[in-house]
Amino acid sequence: MAQALANGHISGDGPFTKKCHELLTSIHKCAATLLTTSCTHALEMSALLLDIKPGDEVILPSFTFVSTANAFVLRGARPIFADIRPDTLNLDETRLETLITSRTRVIVPVHYAGVGCEMDAICAIAANHGIAVVEDNAHGLFGRYRGRLLGTFGALSTLSFHETKNFSCGEGGALIINDPTLVERAEIIREKGTNRSRFFRGQVDKYTWVDIGSSYLPSDLLAAYLLAQLESREHVLAARRRVYEYYLEHLAEWAAANGVRLPLIPDSCESSYHMFYMLLPSLAHRTTLITHLREHGIMSVFHYLPLHLSPVGRSFGYKEGDCPVTEDVSDRLLRLPFYNDLTIDELCRIVAAIQTVMWE
Ligand SMILES: Cc1ncc(COP(=O)(O)O)c(C=O)c1O
């Protein structure tokens, strides 16, 4: 960051942004990468790039963050909520065919917790119907499905570098562009609808307004902060894997005895180890455990409230029972503290506290 300041270039698309672009593009072997101000903005760019219009339909899981839906709803699209698989909590690909209509334009799989969706099936269904795939890969940077990096399956994929993610610059994201035909327009949309990127490359004499767009560039200071972490990706992934495996190993016996399900990673997937969750037997069990851990000074959290039952989801006509797995999981899921430098002592204390919970 000091170097970015010394460079005298702290606005967007400076030398550190370029280095992040090069690194992420070479890792993904994609057509281009564009850093953005958030994953939300990368999703909004995807909706603009795919020309999503009022009346179009977008299929996505109800069990996700609001931005997965909102980015498309902003363009006038109707969200079509799919339920999730009970094992990985990812979009249930077996339900996709029943949700497709002549208005379906996009499928947005979310690689929940960094474990890949069934991309072979999802991509085959999308290709059969001529529907685009945009991977919401906010959780899954460096995770893999059948040996292939998450984020490389869809025409586009989006990353989050929010503070809560494995790699962070406070607020930030990226658009991974796998379809080369979308690169030039993506640059324009990200640069306020101008061809400024072409101007900087000397491809045009002046830059001007050529399309709709907005300002989606993060400061080069943030890119510098991010680059250091991306360069240390092996270290970051190993640290997160250590936390995940500690929980898995030390909670296995307690979980089996208490009817608690721990997360699973199918053989087809390599996880990015974004989080560690547990599925408690009931909402009452979860409330008891959260209170118990709080009394031990340990914060545990849950998410997501089903999008189909939110006020906006209901305004699209959704109701209880429409996504039963999502509704059930949303009541019972609990996330344990998870960050790179959690020490063994701290992990040991968290596990010990969990094991002393008394159900009411
Ligand atoms: C699945 C998913 N998509 C998108 C986002 C939005 O990311 P950002 O905060 O970078 O906009 C999040 C944030 O938590 C998320 O979990």
Short mmCIF file of C-alpha atoms and ligand atoms in Angstrom, two decimals:
data_model
loop_
_atom_site.label_atom_id
_atom_site.label_comp_id
_atom_site.label_asym_id
_atom_site.label_seq_id
_atom_site.Cartn_x
_atom_site.Cartn_y
_atom_site.Cartn_z
CA MET A 1 0.00 0.00 0.00
CA ALA A 2 2.92 2.33 0.71
CA GLN A 3 4.15 1.53 -2.78
CA ALA A 4 0.73 2.41 -4.23
CA LEU A 5 0.92 5.76 -2.44
CA ALA A 6 4.47 6.32 -3.67
CA ASN A 7 3.33 5.49 -7.21
CA GLY A 8 1.01 8.48 -7.01
CA HIS A 9 -1.71 6.34 -8.56
CA ILE A 10 -4.38 5.44 -6.05
CA SER A 11 -7.44 5.66 -8.30
CA GLY A 12 -8.62 2.55 -10.14
CA ASP A 13 -6.75 0.49 -12.74
CA GLY A 14 -3.25 1.38 -11.51
CA PRO A 15 -0.26 -0.99 -11.41
CA PHE A 16 -1.59 -3.10 -8.51
CA THR A 17 -5.00 -3.57 -10.12
CA LYS A 18 -3.17 -4.72 -13.25
CA LYS A 19 -1.16 -7.24 -11.19
CA CYS A 20 -4.35 -8.61 -9.58
CA HIS A 21 -5.92 -8.89 -13.04
CA GLU A 22 -2.91 -10.75 -14.43
CA LEU A 23 -2.71 -13.12 -11.47
CA LEU A 24 -6.43 -13.97 -11.42
CA THR A 25 -6.57 -14.30 -15.21
CA SER A 26 -3.60 -16.66 -15.33
CA ILE A 27 -4.98 -18.76 -12.46
CA HIS A 28 -8.46 -19.02 -13.98
CA LYS A 29 -7.11 -19.25 -17.55
CA CYS A 30 -10.02 -16.94 -18.42
CA ALA A 31 -10.44 -14.27 -21.11
CA ALA A 32 -10.13 -11.40 -18.61
CA THR A 33 -10.53 -10.39 -14.97
CA LEU A 34 -11.83 -7.03 -13.80
CA LEU A 35 -11.57 -6.00 -10.16
CA THR A 36 -14.78 -4.42 -8.92
CA THR A 37 -15.91 -2.57 -5.82
CA SER A 38 -17.83 -5.66 -4.60
CA CYS A 39 -19.21 -9.02 -5.64
CA THR A 40 -22.60 -7.31 -5.70
CA HIS A 41 -21.27 -4.95 -8.38
CA ALA A 42 -19.71 -7.82 -10.34
CA LEU A 43 -23.16 -9.49 -10.32
CA GLU A 44 -24.76 -6.21 -11.44
CA MET A 45 -22.23 -6.00 -14.26
CA SER A 46 -23.16 -9.57 -15.25
CA ALA A 47 -26.83 -8.61 -15.50
CA LEU A 48 -25.94 -5.57 -17.64
CA LEU A 49 -23.61 -7.61 -19.87
CA LEU A 50 -26.26 -10.27 -20.47
CA ASP A 51 -28.82 -7.55 -21.31
CA ILE A 52 -31.27 -8.73 -18.68
CA LYS A 53 -34.60 -7.01 -19.27
CA PRO A 54 -37.96 -6.74 -17.47
CA GLY A 55 -39.80 -10.05 -17.72
CA ASP A 56 -36.65 -12.18 -18.00
CA GLU A 57 -36.32 -14.99 -15.47
CA VAL A 58 -33.22 -15.87 -13.47
CA ILE A 59 -32.92 -19.16 -11.59
CA LEU A 60 -30.97 -19.03 -8.34
CA PRO A 61 -31.02 -20.70 -4.93
CA SER A 62 -33.23 -19.13 -2.25
CA PHE A 63 -30.45 -20.02 0.20
CA THR A 64 -28.02 -17.23 -0.71
CA PHE A 65 -27.10 -13.63 -0.04
CA VAL A 66 -29.54 -11.00 -1.27
CA SER A 67 -27.18 -9.66 -3.96
CA THR A 68 -27.36 -12.89 -5.98
CA ALA A 69 -31.00 -12.00 -6.64
CA ASN A 70 -30.96 -8.21 -6.41
CA ALA A 71 -28.40 -7.70 -9.17
CA PHE A 72 -30.84 -9.23 -11.66
CA VAL A 73 -34.03 -7.85 -10.06
CA LEU A 74 -32.50 -4.36 -10.50
CA ARG A 75 -32.71 -4.93 -14.28
CA GLY A 76 -36.38 -5.96 -13.96
CA ALA A 77 -35.86 -9.73 -13.91
CA ARG A 78 -38.05 -12.13 -11.97
CA PRO A 79 -36.13 -14.37 -9.54
CA ILE A 80 -37.05 -18.05 -9.79
CA PHE A 81 -35.98 -19.64 -6.52
CA ALA A 82 -34.63 -23.17 -6.59
CA ASP A 83 -34.35 -25.31 -3.50
CA ILE A 84 -30.99 -26.70 -2.37
CA ARG A 85 -29.53 -30.18 -1.99
CA PRO A 86 -29.64 -31.38 1.61
CA ASP A 87 -26.00 -32.57 1.47
CA THR A 88 -23.92 -29.65 0.14
CA LEU A 89 -26.65 -26.98 0.51
CA ASN A 90 -25.98 -26.06 -3.13
CA LEU A 91 -28.62 -25.42 -5.79
CA ASP A 92 -30.45 -28.70 -6.44
CA GLU A 93 -29.64 -29.41 -10.07
CA THR A 94 -32.29 -32.15 -10.25
CA ARG A 95 -35.00 -29.45 -9.96
CA LEU A 96 -33.63 -27.16 -12.65
CA GLU A 97 -35.53 -28.56 -15.64
CA THR A 98 -38.88 -27.98 -13.92
CA LEU A 99 -38.05 -24.30 -13.35
CA ILE A 100 -37.03 -23.44 -16.91
CA THR A 101 -39.48 -21.51 -19.09
CA SER A 102 -39.19 -19.68 -22.42
CA ARG A 103 -38.26 -16.57 -20.39
CA THR A 104 -35.33 -18.13 -18.49
CA ARG A 105 -32.13 -16.22 -19.33
CA VAL A 106 -29.63 -17.11 -16.61
CA ILE A 107 -28.87 -19.75 -13.98
CA VAL A 108 -26.82 -18.50 -11.03
CA PRO A 109 -25.28 -21.34 -9.01
CA VAL A 110 -23.68 -20.34 -5.70
CA HIS A 111 -20.79 -22.52 -4.52
CA TYR A 112 -21.93 -22.51 -0.92
CA ALA A 113 -19.15 -22.48 1.70
CA GLY A 114 -16.64 -23.00 -1.13
CA VAL A 115 -17.89 -26.45 -2.20
CA GLY A 116 -18.73 -26.71 -5.88
CA CYS A 117 -22.25 -27.15 -7.27
CA GLU A 118 -22.90 -30.07 -9.65
CA MET A 119 -21.53 -28.08 -12.58
CA ASP A 120 -21.57 -30.95 -15.11
CA ALA A 121 -25.36 -31.24 -14.82
CA ILE A 122 -25.98 -27.49 -14.49
CA CYS A 123 -23.87 -26.58 -17.54
CA ALA A 124 -25.43 -29.38 -19.64
CA ILE A 125 -28.98 -28.21 -18.82
CA ALA A 126 -28.06 -24.56 -19.47
CA ALA A 127 -26.41 -25.43 -22.81
CA ASN A 128 -29.43 -27.52 -23.89
CA HIS A 129 -31.73 -24.56 -23.36
CA GLY A 130 -29.36 -21.80 -24.54
CA ILE A 131 -29.28 -20.26 -21.04
CA ALA A 132 -26.25 -18.41 -19.64
CA VAL A 133 -24.53 -19.50 -16.42
CA VAL A 134 -23.14 -16.89 -14.01
CA GLU A 135 -21.35 -18.47 -11.05
CA ASP A 136 -21.68 -16.55 -7.81
CA ASN A 137 -18.27 -17.59 -6.50
CA ALA A 138 -18.21 -15.23 -3.50
CA HIS A 139 -17.20 -18.17 -1.28
CA GLY A 140 -15.25 -20.42 -3.58
CA LEU A 141 -12.06 -18.80 -4.87
CA PHE A 142 -9.50 -21.61 -5.42
CA GLY A 143 -12.06 -24.37 -4.76
CA ARG A 144 -12.40 -27.03 -7.48
CA TYR A 145 -15.07 -29.26 -9.02
CA ARG A 146 -13.75 -32.40 -10.77
CA GLY A 147 -10.29 -30.84 -10.72
CA ARG A 148 -11.44 -27.65 -12.45
CA LEU A 149 -11.33 -24.29 -10.67
CA LEU A 150 -14.70 -22.92 -9.54
CA GLY A 151 -15.55 -19.79 -11.49
CA THR A 152 -14.35 -21.21 -14.82
CA PHE A 153 -17.63 -22.91 -15.84
CA GLY A 154 -20.00 -20.02 -16.52
CA ALA A 155 -19.77 -17.31 -19.17
CA LEU A 156 -19.07 -15.10 -16.15
CA SER A 157 -18.28 -15.60 -12.48
CA THR A 158 -18.06 -13.22 -9.57
CA LEU A 159 -15.75 -13.01 -6.55
CA SER A 160 -16.07 -11.19 -3.24
CA PHE A 161 -13.18 -9.61 -1.35
CA HIS A 162 -15.41 -8.37 1.46
CA GLU A 163 -13.90 -8.46 4.95
CA THR A 164 -15.75 -11.73 5.70
CA LYS A 165 -14.19 -13.64 2.80
CA ASN A 166 -11.02 -15.75 2.52
CA PHE A 167 -9.22 -12.98 0.61
CA SER A 168 -10.21 -9.46 1.50
CA CYS A 169 -9.56 -5.80 0.88
CA GLY A 170 -12.40 -4.63 3.13
CA GLU A 171 -14.86 -4.15 0.32
CA GLY A 172 -14.10 -5.50 -3.15
CA GLY A 173 -14.82 -8.09 -5.77
CA ALA A 174 -14.00 -9.23 -9.27
CA LEU A 175 -15.69 -10.26 -12.47
CA ILE A 176 -14.09 -13.29 -14.10
CA ILE A 177 -14.92 -13.26 -17.80
CA ASN A 178 -14.72 -16.66 -19.46
CA ASP A 179 -16.62 -15.70 -22.62
CA PRO A 180 -14.17 -13.59 -24.66
CA THR A 181 -17.00 -11.86 -26.55
CA LEU A 182 -18.01 -10.09 -23.32
CA VAL A 183 -14.62 -8.54 -22.48
CA GLU A 184 -14.76 -5.27 -24.38
CA ARG A 185 -18.27 -4.36 -23.25
CA ALA A 186 -17.40 -5.32 -19.66
CA GLU A 187 -14.54 -2.81 -19.70
CA ILE A 188 -16.92 -0.14 -20.99
CA ILE A 189 -19.66 -0.84 -18.44
CA ARG A 190 -17.12 -0.74 -15.62
CA GLU A 191 -15.71 2.59 -16.84
CA LYS A 192 -18.93 4.63 -16.68
CA GLY A 193 -20.05 3.53 -20.14
CA THR A 194 -16.95 4.98 -21.80
CA ASN A 195 -14.22 3.43 -23.93
CA ARG A 196 -11.57 4.77 -21.56
CA SER A 197 -9.76 1.40 -21.33
CA ARG A 198 -9.24 1.43 -25.11
CA PHE A 199 -8.00 5.02 -24.83
CA PHE A 200 -5.40 4.06 -22.20
CA ARG A 201 -4.21 1.23 -24.46
CA GLY A 202 -3.80 3.77 -27.29
CA GLN A 203 -6.52 2.10 -29.38
CA VAL A 204 -8.58 5.31 -29.74
CA ASP A 205 -7.52 9.03 -29.64
CA LYS A 206 -10.25 10.21 -27.29
CA TYR A 207 -12.54 8.45 -24.96
CA THR A 208 -16.24 9.03 -25.01
CA TRP A 209 -19.64 7.78 -23.90
CA VAL A 210 -20.45 4.62 -25.87
CA ASP A 211 -22.83 2.54 -23.70
CA ILE A 212 -24.63 2.40 -20.37
CA GLY A 213 -22.37 1.81 -17.39
CA SER A 214 -21.31 2.84 -13.94
CA SER A 215 -18.17 3.19 -11.81
CA TYR A 216 -17.10 -0.22 -10.59
CA LEU A 217 -13.33 0.29 -10.09
CA PRO A 218 -11.73 -0.13 -6.68
CA SER A 219 -8.84 2.11 -5.63
CA ASP A 220 -5.33 0.84 -6.44
CA LEU A 221 -4.64 1.06 -2.69
CA LEU A 222 -7.18 -1.71 -2.15
CA ALA A 223 -5.73 -3.72 -5.03
CA ALA A 224 -2.31 -3.52 -3.34
CA TYR A 225 -3.83 -4.75 -0.07
CA LEU A 226 -5.48 -7.63 -1.94
CA LEU A 227 -2.50 -8.59 -4.10
CA ALA A 228 -0.34 -9.47 -1.09
CA GLN A 229 -2.98 -11.98 0.04
CA LEU A 230 -3.50 -13.47 -3.41
CA GLU A 231 0.26 -13.99 -3.63
CA SER A 232 0.09 -15.84 -0.28
CA ARG A 233 -2.84 -17.99 -1.38
CA GLU A 234 -1.20 -21.32 -0.50
CA HIS A 235 -0.60 -20.10 3.04
CA VAL A 236 -4.16 -18.72 3.38
CA LEU A 237 -5.75 -21.93 2.09
CA ALA A 238 -3.60 -24.12 4.33
CA ALA A 239 -4.50 -22.01 7.37
CA ARG A 240 -8.21 -22.30 6.61
CA ARG A 241 -8.01 -26.02 5.92
CA ARG A 242 -6.34 -26.50 9.30
CA VAL A 243 -9.25 -24.76 11.08
CA TYR A 244 -11.85 -26.75 9.12
CA GLU A 245 -10.17 -30.08 9.78
CA TYR A 246 -9.69 -29.34 13.47
CA TYR A 247 -13.42 -28.73 13.90
CA LEU A 248 -14.34 -31.75 11.80
CA GLU A 249 -12.07 -34.11 13.70
CA HIS A 250 -12.75 -32.84 17.21
CA LEU A 251 -16.51 -32.43 16.85
CA ALA A 252 -17.24 -35.72 15.04
CA GLU A 253 -17.99 -37.82 18.12
CA TRP A 254 -20.06 -35.12 19.84
CA ALA A 255 -21.98 -34.44 16.64
CA ALA A 256 -22.85 -38.12 16.16
CA ALA A 257 -24.04 -38.40 19.76
CA ASN A 258 -26.16 -35.24 19.54
CA GLY A 259 -27.83 -35.62 16.13
CA VAL A 260 -25.76 -32.79 14.67
CA ARG A 261 -24.68 -32.92 11.03
CA LEU A 262 -21.24 -31.57 10.12
CA PRO A 263 -20.41 -30.21 6.66
CA LEU A 264 -19.31 -32.54 3.91
CA ILE A 265 -17.11 -32.18 0.87
CA PRO A 266 -18.03 -34.65 -1.92
CA ASP A 267 -15.17 -36.59 -3.54
CA SER A 268 -15.73 -34.53 -6.71
CA CYS A 269 -14.85 -31.28 -4.90
CA GLU A 270 -11.88 -29.53 -3.34
CA SER A 271 -13.12 -26.88 -0.94
CA SER A 272 -11.89 -23.31 -0.54
CA TYR A 273 -12.65 -23.79 3.18
CA HIS A 274 -14.70 -20.63 3.43
CA MET A 275 -16.65 -21.64 6.54
CA PHE A 276 -17.51 -24.36 9.01
CA TYR A 277 -21.18 -24.89 9.70
CA MET A 278 -23.19 -27.36 11.74
CA LEU A 279 -26.81 -28.41 11.26
CA LEU A 280 -28.42 -28.68 14.69
CA PRO A 281 -31.44 -30.97 15.25
CA SER A 282 -33.86 -28.01 15.58
CA LEU A 283 -34.18 -24.24 15.84
CA ALA A 284 -34.49 -24.61 19.64
CA HIS A 285 -31.17 -26.52 19.77
CA ARG A 286 -29.51 -23.77 17.71
CA THR A 287 -30.82 -21.01 19.98
CA THR A 288 -29.59 -22.91 23.04
CA LEU A 289 -26.12 -23.40 21.56
CA ILE A 290 -25.76 -19.76 20.45
CA THR A 291 -26.67 -18.60 23.97
CA HIS A 292 -24.35 -21.16 25.57
CA LEU A 293 -21.41 -20.10 23.37
CA ARG A 294 -22.13 -16.41 24.00
CA GLU A 295 -21.88 -17.12 27.75
CA HIS A 296 -18.40 -18.49 27.00
CA GLY A 297 -17.46 -15.35 25.07
CA ILE A 298 -17.73 -17.13 21.69
CA MET A 299 -19.72 -15.63 18.87
CA SER A 300 -21.52 -17.99 16.51
CA VAL A 301 -23.76 -16.79 13.72
CA PHE A 302 -26.30 -18.11 11.26
CA HIS A 303 -27.53 -17.24 7.78
CA TYR A 304 -29.25 -17.12 5.21
CA LEU A 305 -32.87 -16.20 5.76
CA PRO A 306 -34.62 -17.80 2.75
CA LEU A 307 -34.88 -15.16 0.04
CA HIS A 308 -38.24 -16.53 -1.14
CA LEU A 309 -39.77 -15.73 2.28
CA SER A 310 -38.30 -12.20 2.52
CA PRO A 311 -40.69 -9.28 1.92
CA VAL A 312 -39.38 -8.93 -1.65
CA GLY A 313 -39.50 -12.71 -2.24
CA ARG A 314 -43.12 -12.79 -1.06
CA SER A 315 -43.94 -9.87 -3.37
CA PHE A 316 -43.02 -12.24 -6.23
CA GLY A 317 -45.66 -14.67 -4.92
CA TYR A 318 -43.50 -17.06 -2.88
CA LYS A 319 -44.73 -18.63 0.35
CA GLU A 320 -43.83 -21.13 3.06
CA GLY A 321 -43.25 -24.62 1.69
CA ASP A 322 -41.96 -23.49 -1.72
CA CYS A 323 -38.32 -24.42 -0.89
CA PRO A 324 -38.62 -26.91 2.00
CA VAL A 325 -34.93 -27.84 2.31
CA THR A 326 -33.93 -24.17 2.38
CA GLU A 327 -36.53 -23.40 5.06
CA ASP A 328 -35.40 -26.32 7.20
CA VAL A 329 -31.65 -25.64 6.88
CA SER A 330 -32.07 -21.92 7.48
CA ASP A 331 -33.56 -22.68 10.92
CA ARG A 332 -30.87 -25.15 11.96
CA LEU A 333 -27.56 -23.93 10.53
CA LEU A 334 -24.90 -22.44 12.78
CA ARG A 335 -21.49 -21.09 11.72
CA LEU A 336 -18.51 -21.40 14.03
CA PRO A 337 -15.75 -18.78 14.38
CA PHE A 338 -13.53 -19.15 11.32
CA TYR A 339 -10.52 -17.03 10.50
CA ASN A 340 -7.00 -17.70 9.32
CA ASP A 341 -5.09 -17.16 12.56
CA LEU A 342 -7.39 -18.99 14.97
CA THR A 343 -4.92 -20.72 17.28
CA ILE A 344 -5.12 -24.34 18.42
CA ASP A 345 -5.79 -23.05 21.97
CA GLU A 346 -8.75 -21.02 20.75
CA LEU A 347 -10.07 -23.90 18.65
CA CYS A 348 -9.71 -26.20 21.64
CA ARG A 349 -11.66 -23.75 23.81
CA ILE A 350 -14.47 -23.44 21.24
CA VAL A 351 -14.79 -27.21 20.86
CA ALA A 352 -14.75 -27.71 24.64
CA ALA A 353 -17.49 -25.09 25.07
CA ILE A 354 -19.65 -26.79 22.42
CA GLN A 355 -19.24 -30.15 24.10
CA THR A 356 -20.56 -28.82 27.43
CA VAL A 357 -23.87 -27.54 26.04
CA MET A 358 -26.92 -28.84 27.88
CA TRP A 359 -30.03 -29.06 25.74
CA GLU A 360 -33.12 -27.64 27.41
C1 LIG B 1 -23.07 -15.83 -1.98
C2 LIG B 1 -22.77 -14.36 -1.91
N1 LIG B 1 -22.90 -13.61 -3.02
C3 LIG B 1 -22.63 -12.30 -3.01
C4 LIG B 1 -22.22 -11.65 -1.86
C5 LIG B 1 -21.97 -10.17 -1.91
O1 LIG B 1 -20.61 -9.89 -1.75
P1 LIG B 1 -20.11 -8.36 -1.58
O2 LIG B 1 -20.26 -8.02 -0.13
O3 LIG B 1 -18.67 -8.41 -2.02
O4 LIG B 1 -20.94 -7.51 -2.46
C6 LIG B 1 -22.07 -12.38 -0.68
C7 LIG B 1 -21.64 -11.70 0.56
O5 LIG B 1 -21.60 -12.20 1.63
C8 LIG B 1 -22.35 -13.77 -0.70
O6 LIG B 1 -22.25 -14.54 0.42
#
